[in-house]
Coordinates of C-alpha atoms and ligand atoms in Angstrom, one line a residue:
X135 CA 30.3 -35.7 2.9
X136 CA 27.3 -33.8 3.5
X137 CA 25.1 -36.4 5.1
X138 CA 21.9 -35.1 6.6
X139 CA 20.6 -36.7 10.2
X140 CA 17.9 -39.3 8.2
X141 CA 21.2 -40.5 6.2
X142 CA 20.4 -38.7 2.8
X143 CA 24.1 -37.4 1.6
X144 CA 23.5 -34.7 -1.0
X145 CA 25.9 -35.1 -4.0
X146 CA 23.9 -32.5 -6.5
X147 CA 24.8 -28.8 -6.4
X148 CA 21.9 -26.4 -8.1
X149 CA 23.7 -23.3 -8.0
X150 CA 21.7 -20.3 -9.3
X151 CA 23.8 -17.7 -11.2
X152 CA 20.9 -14.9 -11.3
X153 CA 17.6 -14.3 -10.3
X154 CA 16.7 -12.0 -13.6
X155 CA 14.6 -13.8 -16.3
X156 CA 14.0 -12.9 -20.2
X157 CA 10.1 -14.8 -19.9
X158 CA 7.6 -14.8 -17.6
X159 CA 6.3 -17.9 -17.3
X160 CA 3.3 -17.6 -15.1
X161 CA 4.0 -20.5 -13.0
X162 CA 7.1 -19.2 -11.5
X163 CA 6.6 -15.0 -12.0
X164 CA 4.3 -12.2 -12.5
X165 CA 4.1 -10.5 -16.0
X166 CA 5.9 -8.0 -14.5
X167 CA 8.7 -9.4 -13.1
X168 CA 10.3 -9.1 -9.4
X169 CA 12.8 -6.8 -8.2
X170 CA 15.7 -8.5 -9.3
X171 CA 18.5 -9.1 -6.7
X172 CA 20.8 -5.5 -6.5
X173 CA 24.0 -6.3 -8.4
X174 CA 26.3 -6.2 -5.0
X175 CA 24.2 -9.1 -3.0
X176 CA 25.2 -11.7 -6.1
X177 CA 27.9 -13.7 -5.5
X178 CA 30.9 -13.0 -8.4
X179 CA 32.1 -15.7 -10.7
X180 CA 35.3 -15.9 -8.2
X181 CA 33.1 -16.4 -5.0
X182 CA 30.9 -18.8 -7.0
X183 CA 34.1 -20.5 -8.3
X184 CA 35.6 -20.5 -4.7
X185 CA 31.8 -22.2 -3.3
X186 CA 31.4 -25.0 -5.8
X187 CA 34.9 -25.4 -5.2
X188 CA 34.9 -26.2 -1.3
X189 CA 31.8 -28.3 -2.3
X190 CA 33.5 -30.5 -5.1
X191 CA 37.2 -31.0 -3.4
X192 CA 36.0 -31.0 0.0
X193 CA 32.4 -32.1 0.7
X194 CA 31.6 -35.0 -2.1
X195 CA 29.7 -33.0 -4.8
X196 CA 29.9 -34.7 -7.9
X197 CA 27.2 -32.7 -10.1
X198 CA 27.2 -29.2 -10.3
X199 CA 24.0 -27.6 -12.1
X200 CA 23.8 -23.6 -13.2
X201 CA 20.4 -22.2 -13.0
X202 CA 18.2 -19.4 -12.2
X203 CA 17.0 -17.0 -12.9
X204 CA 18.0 -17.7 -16.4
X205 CA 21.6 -19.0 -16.1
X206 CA 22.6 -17.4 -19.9
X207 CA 22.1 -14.4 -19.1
X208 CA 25.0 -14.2 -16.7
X209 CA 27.8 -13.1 -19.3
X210 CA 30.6 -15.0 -16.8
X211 CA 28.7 -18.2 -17.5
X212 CA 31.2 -19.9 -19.9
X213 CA 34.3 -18.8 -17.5
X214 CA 32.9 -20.2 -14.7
X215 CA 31.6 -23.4 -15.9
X216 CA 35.0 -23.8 -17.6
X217 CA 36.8 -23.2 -14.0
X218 CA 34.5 -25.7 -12.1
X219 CA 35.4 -28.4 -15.2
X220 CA 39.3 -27.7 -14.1
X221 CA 38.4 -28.9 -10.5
X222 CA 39.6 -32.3 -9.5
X223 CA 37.8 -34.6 -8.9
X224 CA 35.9 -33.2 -11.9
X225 CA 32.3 -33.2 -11.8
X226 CA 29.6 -33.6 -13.8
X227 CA 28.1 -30.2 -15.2
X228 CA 24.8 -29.0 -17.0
X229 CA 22.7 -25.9 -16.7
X230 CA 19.1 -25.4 -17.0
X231 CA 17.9 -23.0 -19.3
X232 CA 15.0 -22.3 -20.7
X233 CA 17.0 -22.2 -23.9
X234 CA 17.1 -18.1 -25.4
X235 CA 20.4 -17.6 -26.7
X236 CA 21.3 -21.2 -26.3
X237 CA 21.5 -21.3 -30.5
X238 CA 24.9 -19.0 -29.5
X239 CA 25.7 -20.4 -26.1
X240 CA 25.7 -23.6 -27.0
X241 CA 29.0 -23.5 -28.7
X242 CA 31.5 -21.7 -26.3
X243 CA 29.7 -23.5 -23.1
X244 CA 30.7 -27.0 -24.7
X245 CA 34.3 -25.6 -25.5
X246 CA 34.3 -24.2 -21.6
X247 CA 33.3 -27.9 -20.5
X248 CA 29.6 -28.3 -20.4
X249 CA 28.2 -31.9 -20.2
X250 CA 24.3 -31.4 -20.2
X251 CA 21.7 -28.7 -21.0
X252 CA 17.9 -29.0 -19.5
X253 CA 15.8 -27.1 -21.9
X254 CA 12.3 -26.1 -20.6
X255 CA 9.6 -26.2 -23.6
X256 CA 6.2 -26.3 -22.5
X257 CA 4.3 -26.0 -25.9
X258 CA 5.0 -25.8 -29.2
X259 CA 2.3 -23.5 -30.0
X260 CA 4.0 -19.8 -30.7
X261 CA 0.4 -18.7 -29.1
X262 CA 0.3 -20.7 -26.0
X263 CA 3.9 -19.5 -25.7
X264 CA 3.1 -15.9 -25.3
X265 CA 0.1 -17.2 -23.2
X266 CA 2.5 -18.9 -21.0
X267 CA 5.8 -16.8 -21.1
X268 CA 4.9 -13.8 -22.1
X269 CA 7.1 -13.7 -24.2
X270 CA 7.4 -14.6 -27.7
X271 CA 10.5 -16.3 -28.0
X272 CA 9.0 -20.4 -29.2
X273 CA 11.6 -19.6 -32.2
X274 CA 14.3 -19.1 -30.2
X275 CA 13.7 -22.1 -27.7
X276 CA 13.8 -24.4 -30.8
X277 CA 16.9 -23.1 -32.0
X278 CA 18.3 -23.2 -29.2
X279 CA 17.7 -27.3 -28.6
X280 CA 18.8 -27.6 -32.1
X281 CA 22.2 -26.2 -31.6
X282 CA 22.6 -28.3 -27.8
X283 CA 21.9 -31.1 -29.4
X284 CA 24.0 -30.6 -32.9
X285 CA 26.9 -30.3 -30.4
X286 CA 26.7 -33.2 -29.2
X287 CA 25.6 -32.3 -25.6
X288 CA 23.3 -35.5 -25.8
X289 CA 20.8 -36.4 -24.0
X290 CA 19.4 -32.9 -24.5
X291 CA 16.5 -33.2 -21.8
X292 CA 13.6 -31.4 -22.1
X293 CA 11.5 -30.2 -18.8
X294 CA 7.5 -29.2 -19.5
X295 CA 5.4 -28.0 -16.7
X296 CA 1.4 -28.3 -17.7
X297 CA -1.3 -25.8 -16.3
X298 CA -4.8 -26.4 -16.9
X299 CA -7.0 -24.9 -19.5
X300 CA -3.3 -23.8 -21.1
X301 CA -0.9 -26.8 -22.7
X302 CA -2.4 -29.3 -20.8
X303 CA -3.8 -31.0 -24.3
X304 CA 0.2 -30.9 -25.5
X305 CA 1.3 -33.5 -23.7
X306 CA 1.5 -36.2 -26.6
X307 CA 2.3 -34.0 -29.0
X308 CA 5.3 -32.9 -26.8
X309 CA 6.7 -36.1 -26.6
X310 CA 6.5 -36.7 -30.3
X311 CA 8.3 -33.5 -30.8
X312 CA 11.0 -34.7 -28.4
X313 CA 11.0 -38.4 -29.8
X314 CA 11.3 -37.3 -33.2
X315 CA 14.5 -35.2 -32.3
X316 CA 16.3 -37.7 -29.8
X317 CA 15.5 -34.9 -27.1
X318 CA 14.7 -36.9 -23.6
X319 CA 11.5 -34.9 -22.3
X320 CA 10.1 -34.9 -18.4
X321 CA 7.0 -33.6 -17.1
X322 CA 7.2 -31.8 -13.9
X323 CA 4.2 -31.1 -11.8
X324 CA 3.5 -27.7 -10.8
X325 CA 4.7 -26.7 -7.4
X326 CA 4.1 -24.0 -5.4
X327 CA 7.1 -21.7 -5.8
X328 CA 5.5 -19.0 -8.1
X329 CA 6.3 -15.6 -6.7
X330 CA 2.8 -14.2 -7.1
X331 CA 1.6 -17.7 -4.9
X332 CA -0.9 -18.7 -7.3
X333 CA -0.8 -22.2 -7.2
X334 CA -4.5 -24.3 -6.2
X335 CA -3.8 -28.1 -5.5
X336 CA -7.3 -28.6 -7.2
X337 CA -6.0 -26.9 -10.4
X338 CA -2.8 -28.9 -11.0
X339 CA -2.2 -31.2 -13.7
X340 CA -1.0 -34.5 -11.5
X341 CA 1.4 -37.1 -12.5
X342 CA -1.9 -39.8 -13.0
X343 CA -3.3 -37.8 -15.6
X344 CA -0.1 -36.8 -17.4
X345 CA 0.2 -40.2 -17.5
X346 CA -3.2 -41.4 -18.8
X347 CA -2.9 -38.6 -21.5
X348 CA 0.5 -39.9 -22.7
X349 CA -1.2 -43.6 -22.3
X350 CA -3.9 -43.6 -25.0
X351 CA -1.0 -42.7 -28.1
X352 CA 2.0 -44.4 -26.6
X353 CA 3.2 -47.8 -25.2
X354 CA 5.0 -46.9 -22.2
X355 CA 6.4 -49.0 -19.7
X356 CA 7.8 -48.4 -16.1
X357 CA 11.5 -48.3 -16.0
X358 CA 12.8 -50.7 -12.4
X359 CA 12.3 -48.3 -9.5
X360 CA 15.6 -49.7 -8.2
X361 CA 17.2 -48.0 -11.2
X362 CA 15.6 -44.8 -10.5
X363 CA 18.0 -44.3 -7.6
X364 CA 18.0 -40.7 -6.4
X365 CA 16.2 -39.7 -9.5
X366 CA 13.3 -37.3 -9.6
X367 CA 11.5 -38.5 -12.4
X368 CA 9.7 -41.6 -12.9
X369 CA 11.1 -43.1 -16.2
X370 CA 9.0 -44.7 -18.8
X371 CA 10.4 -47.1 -22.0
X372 CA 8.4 -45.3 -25.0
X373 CA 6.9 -47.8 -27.6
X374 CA 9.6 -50.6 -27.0
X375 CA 12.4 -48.2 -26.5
X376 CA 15.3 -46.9 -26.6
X377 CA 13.7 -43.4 -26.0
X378 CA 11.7 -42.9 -22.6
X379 CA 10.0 -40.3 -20.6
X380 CA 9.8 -39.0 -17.4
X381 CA 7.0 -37.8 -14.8
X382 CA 8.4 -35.8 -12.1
X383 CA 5.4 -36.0 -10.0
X384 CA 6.9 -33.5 -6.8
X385 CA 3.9 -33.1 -5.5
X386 CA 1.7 -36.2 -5.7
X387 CA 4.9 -38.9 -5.8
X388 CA 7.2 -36.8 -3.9
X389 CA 11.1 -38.3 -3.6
X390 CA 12.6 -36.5 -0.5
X391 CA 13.3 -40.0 0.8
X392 CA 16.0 -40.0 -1.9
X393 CA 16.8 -36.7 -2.1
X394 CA 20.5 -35.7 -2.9
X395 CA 19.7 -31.9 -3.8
X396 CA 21.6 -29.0 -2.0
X397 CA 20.9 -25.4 -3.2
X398 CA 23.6 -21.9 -3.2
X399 CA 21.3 -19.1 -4.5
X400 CA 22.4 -16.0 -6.9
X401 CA 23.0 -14.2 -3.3
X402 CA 25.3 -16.5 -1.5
X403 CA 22.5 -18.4 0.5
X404 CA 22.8 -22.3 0.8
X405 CA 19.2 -23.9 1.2
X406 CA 18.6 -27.3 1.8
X407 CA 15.1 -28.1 0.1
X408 CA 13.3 -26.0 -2.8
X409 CA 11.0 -25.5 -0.3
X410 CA 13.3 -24.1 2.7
X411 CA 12.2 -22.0 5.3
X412 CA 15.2 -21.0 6.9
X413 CA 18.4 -20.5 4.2
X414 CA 22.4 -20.8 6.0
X415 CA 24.5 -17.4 4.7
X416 CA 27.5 -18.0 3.1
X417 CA 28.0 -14.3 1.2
X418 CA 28.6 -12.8 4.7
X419 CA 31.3 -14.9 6.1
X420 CA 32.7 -15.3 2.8
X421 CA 33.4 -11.9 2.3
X422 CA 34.4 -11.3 5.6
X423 CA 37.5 -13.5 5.1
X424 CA 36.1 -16.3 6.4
X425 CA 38.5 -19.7 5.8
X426 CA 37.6 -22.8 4.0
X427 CA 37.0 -24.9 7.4
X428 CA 34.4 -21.9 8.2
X429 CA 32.4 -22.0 4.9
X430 CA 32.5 -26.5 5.0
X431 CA 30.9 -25.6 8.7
X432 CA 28.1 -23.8 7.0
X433 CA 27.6 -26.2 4.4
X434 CA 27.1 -28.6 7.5
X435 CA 25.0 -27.3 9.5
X436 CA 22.6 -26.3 6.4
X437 CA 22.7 -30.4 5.5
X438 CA 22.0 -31.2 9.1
X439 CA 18.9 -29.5 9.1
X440 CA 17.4 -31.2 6.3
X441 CA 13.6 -31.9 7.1
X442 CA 12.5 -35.1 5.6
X443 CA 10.5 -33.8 3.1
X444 CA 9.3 -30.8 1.6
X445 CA 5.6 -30.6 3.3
X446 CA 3.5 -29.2 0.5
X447 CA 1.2 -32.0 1.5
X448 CA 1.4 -31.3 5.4
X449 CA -1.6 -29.1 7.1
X450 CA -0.4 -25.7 7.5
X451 CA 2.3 -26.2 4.3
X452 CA 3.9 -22.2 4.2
X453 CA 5.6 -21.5 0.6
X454 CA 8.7 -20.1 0.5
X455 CA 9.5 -16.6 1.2
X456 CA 11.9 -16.4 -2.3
X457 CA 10.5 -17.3 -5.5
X458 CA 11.8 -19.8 -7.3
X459 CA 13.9 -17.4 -9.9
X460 CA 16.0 -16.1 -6.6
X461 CA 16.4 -20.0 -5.3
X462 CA 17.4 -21.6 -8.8
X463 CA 15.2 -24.6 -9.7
Ligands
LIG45 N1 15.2 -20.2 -16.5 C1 15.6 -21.6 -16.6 C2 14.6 -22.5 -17.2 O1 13.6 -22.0 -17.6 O2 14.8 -23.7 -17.2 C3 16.1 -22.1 -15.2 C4 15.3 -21.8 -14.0 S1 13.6 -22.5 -14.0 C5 13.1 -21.9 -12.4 C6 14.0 -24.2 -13.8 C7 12.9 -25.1 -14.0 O3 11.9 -24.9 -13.0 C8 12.2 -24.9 -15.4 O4 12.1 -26.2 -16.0 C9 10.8 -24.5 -15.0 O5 9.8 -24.9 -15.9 C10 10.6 -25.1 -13.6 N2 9.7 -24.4 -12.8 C11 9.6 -23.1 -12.5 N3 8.5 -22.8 -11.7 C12 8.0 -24.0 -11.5 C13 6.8 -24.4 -10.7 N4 6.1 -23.6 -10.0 N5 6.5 -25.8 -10.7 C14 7.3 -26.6 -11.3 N6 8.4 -26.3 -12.1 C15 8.7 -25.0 -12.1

């Protein structure tokens, strides 16, 4: 088990398959990209496989989510989700995407064994999309929910991040669109991760208003925080239910208490919080033949040096080095 010293035991794998990115949405990268990762210093789909695997079999993972970078871009994606669904016991499996190429994806990821998608869909305004993403690519985001959904990968969730003075007038209109569809959307404040460290406390969009914005067009009613577990988001019933939504308010209502998050980036590197200072190397002692009692060692002393929280509200808070592409959010 991978117990940290305030008793948290972390059961939810965010592995990042890539650090590249087809948008450019402003809150996590510049319009002109990064320097991606050089091919060599990403793990392969067997070292991935042979990671999630110590961490499934051997340390009590039970969810294993691809990201990124944008995890479809990695062509090995379907061959290593369907390699982790072989693993016994088998655990649960989604990616998040922000949905280009999904419309084709969708399909063979099911057949290899997907469970979930998280679709992020921060407007529905092709406009505010380009203003956003820099890219325009609203179309292909649709679609791409569409086909998840069609497949039966149910609940597709939706993730929306607002920024001021860009989609922060979207928020009802958002959770219409996802109502009307069965999709199951969650706002996420802003954090500071963005590689070009942009972010202004002052200029986020908090929880509290997302929530009086939602408030004047919908019913909504606080789901039991005893059944919100380890959950990020703060669930809402919508207008008498079934459908709800969900505020994941990092910053202002932060959850580390109940954390259960570990973190393998596209290069090997296990981090313990999103917002991480130090990262425990797994690529080097992997590929120096290390065995599996080695690597589980790793795993542990990365857990036991959980903090217990992720300080962006503490004097002197330092973002991380990486951006948030590199890390996999
Ligand atoms: N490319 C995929 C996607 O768009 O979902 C996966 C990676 S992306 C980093 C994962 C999630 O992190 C997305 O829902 C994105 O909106 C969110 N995200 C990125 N930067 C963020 C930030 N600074 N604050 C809050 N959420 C952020």
């Amino acid at each position: 088990m991978l117990t940290d010293s305030y008793g948290r035991t972390a059961t939810d794998l965010r592995v990042s398959v890539t650090d590249r990115c087809n948008l450019r949405c402003s809150y996590c990268m510049p319009a002109e990209g990064l320097d991606w990762l050089p091919k060599p210093e990403l793990l392969t789909d067997d070292e991935i496989v042979r990671l999630v695997g110590l961490a499934v079999t051997r340390l009590g993972i039970t969810e294993v989510r691809f990201t990124g970078g944008e995890p479809l871009l990695r062509r090995g994606l379907p061959a290593i989700v369907e390699r982790v669904a072989a693993l016994a016991p088998r655990p649960e499996i989604s990616v998040t995407t922000n949905g280009v190429g999904l419309d084709r994806l969708a399909a063979p990821l099911r057949a290899a064994g997907l469970d979930r998608v998280n679709v992020s869909l921060d407007t529905l305004s092709p406009a505010t999309f380009v203003q956003l993403a820099n890219r325009d690519r609203l179309a292909d985001v649709v679609a791409g929910l569409a086909a998840a959904a069609a497949i039966g990968m149910t609940p597709v969730k939706v993730n929306a991040v607002l920024m001021r003075g860009v989609n922060d007038g979207e928020a009802p209109a958002l959770l219409r669109f996802c109502l009307d569809r069965g999709y199951e959307l969650r706002f996420i404040e802003q954090m500071p991760l963005d590689a070009q460290h942009g972010w202004r406390r002052d200029e986020m969009v908090t929880a509290d208003e997302i929530l009086a914005m939602l408030d004047g067009e919908f019913s909504l009613v606080p789901i039991d925080a005893e059944l919100r577990g380890s959950a990020p988001a703060e669930t809402f019933i919508v207008d008498g239910g079934p459908q709800t939504v969900g505020i994941i308010g990092s910053v202002t209502r932060p959850f580390c208490g109940s954390c259960d998050r570990i973190r393998l980036t596209a290069d090997g590197q296990l981090r313990n919080c999103l917002f991480a200072r130090s990262e425990n190397d797994l690529r080097t002692p992997l590929r120096a033949g290390a065995s599996d009692a080695e690597l589980i060692a790793q795993w542990e002393r990365c857990i036991q040096a959980k903090l217990p929280g992720h300080g962006i509200n503490d004097p002197g808070f330092l973002q991380p080095a990486r951006p948030m592409s590199a890390i996999g959010g």
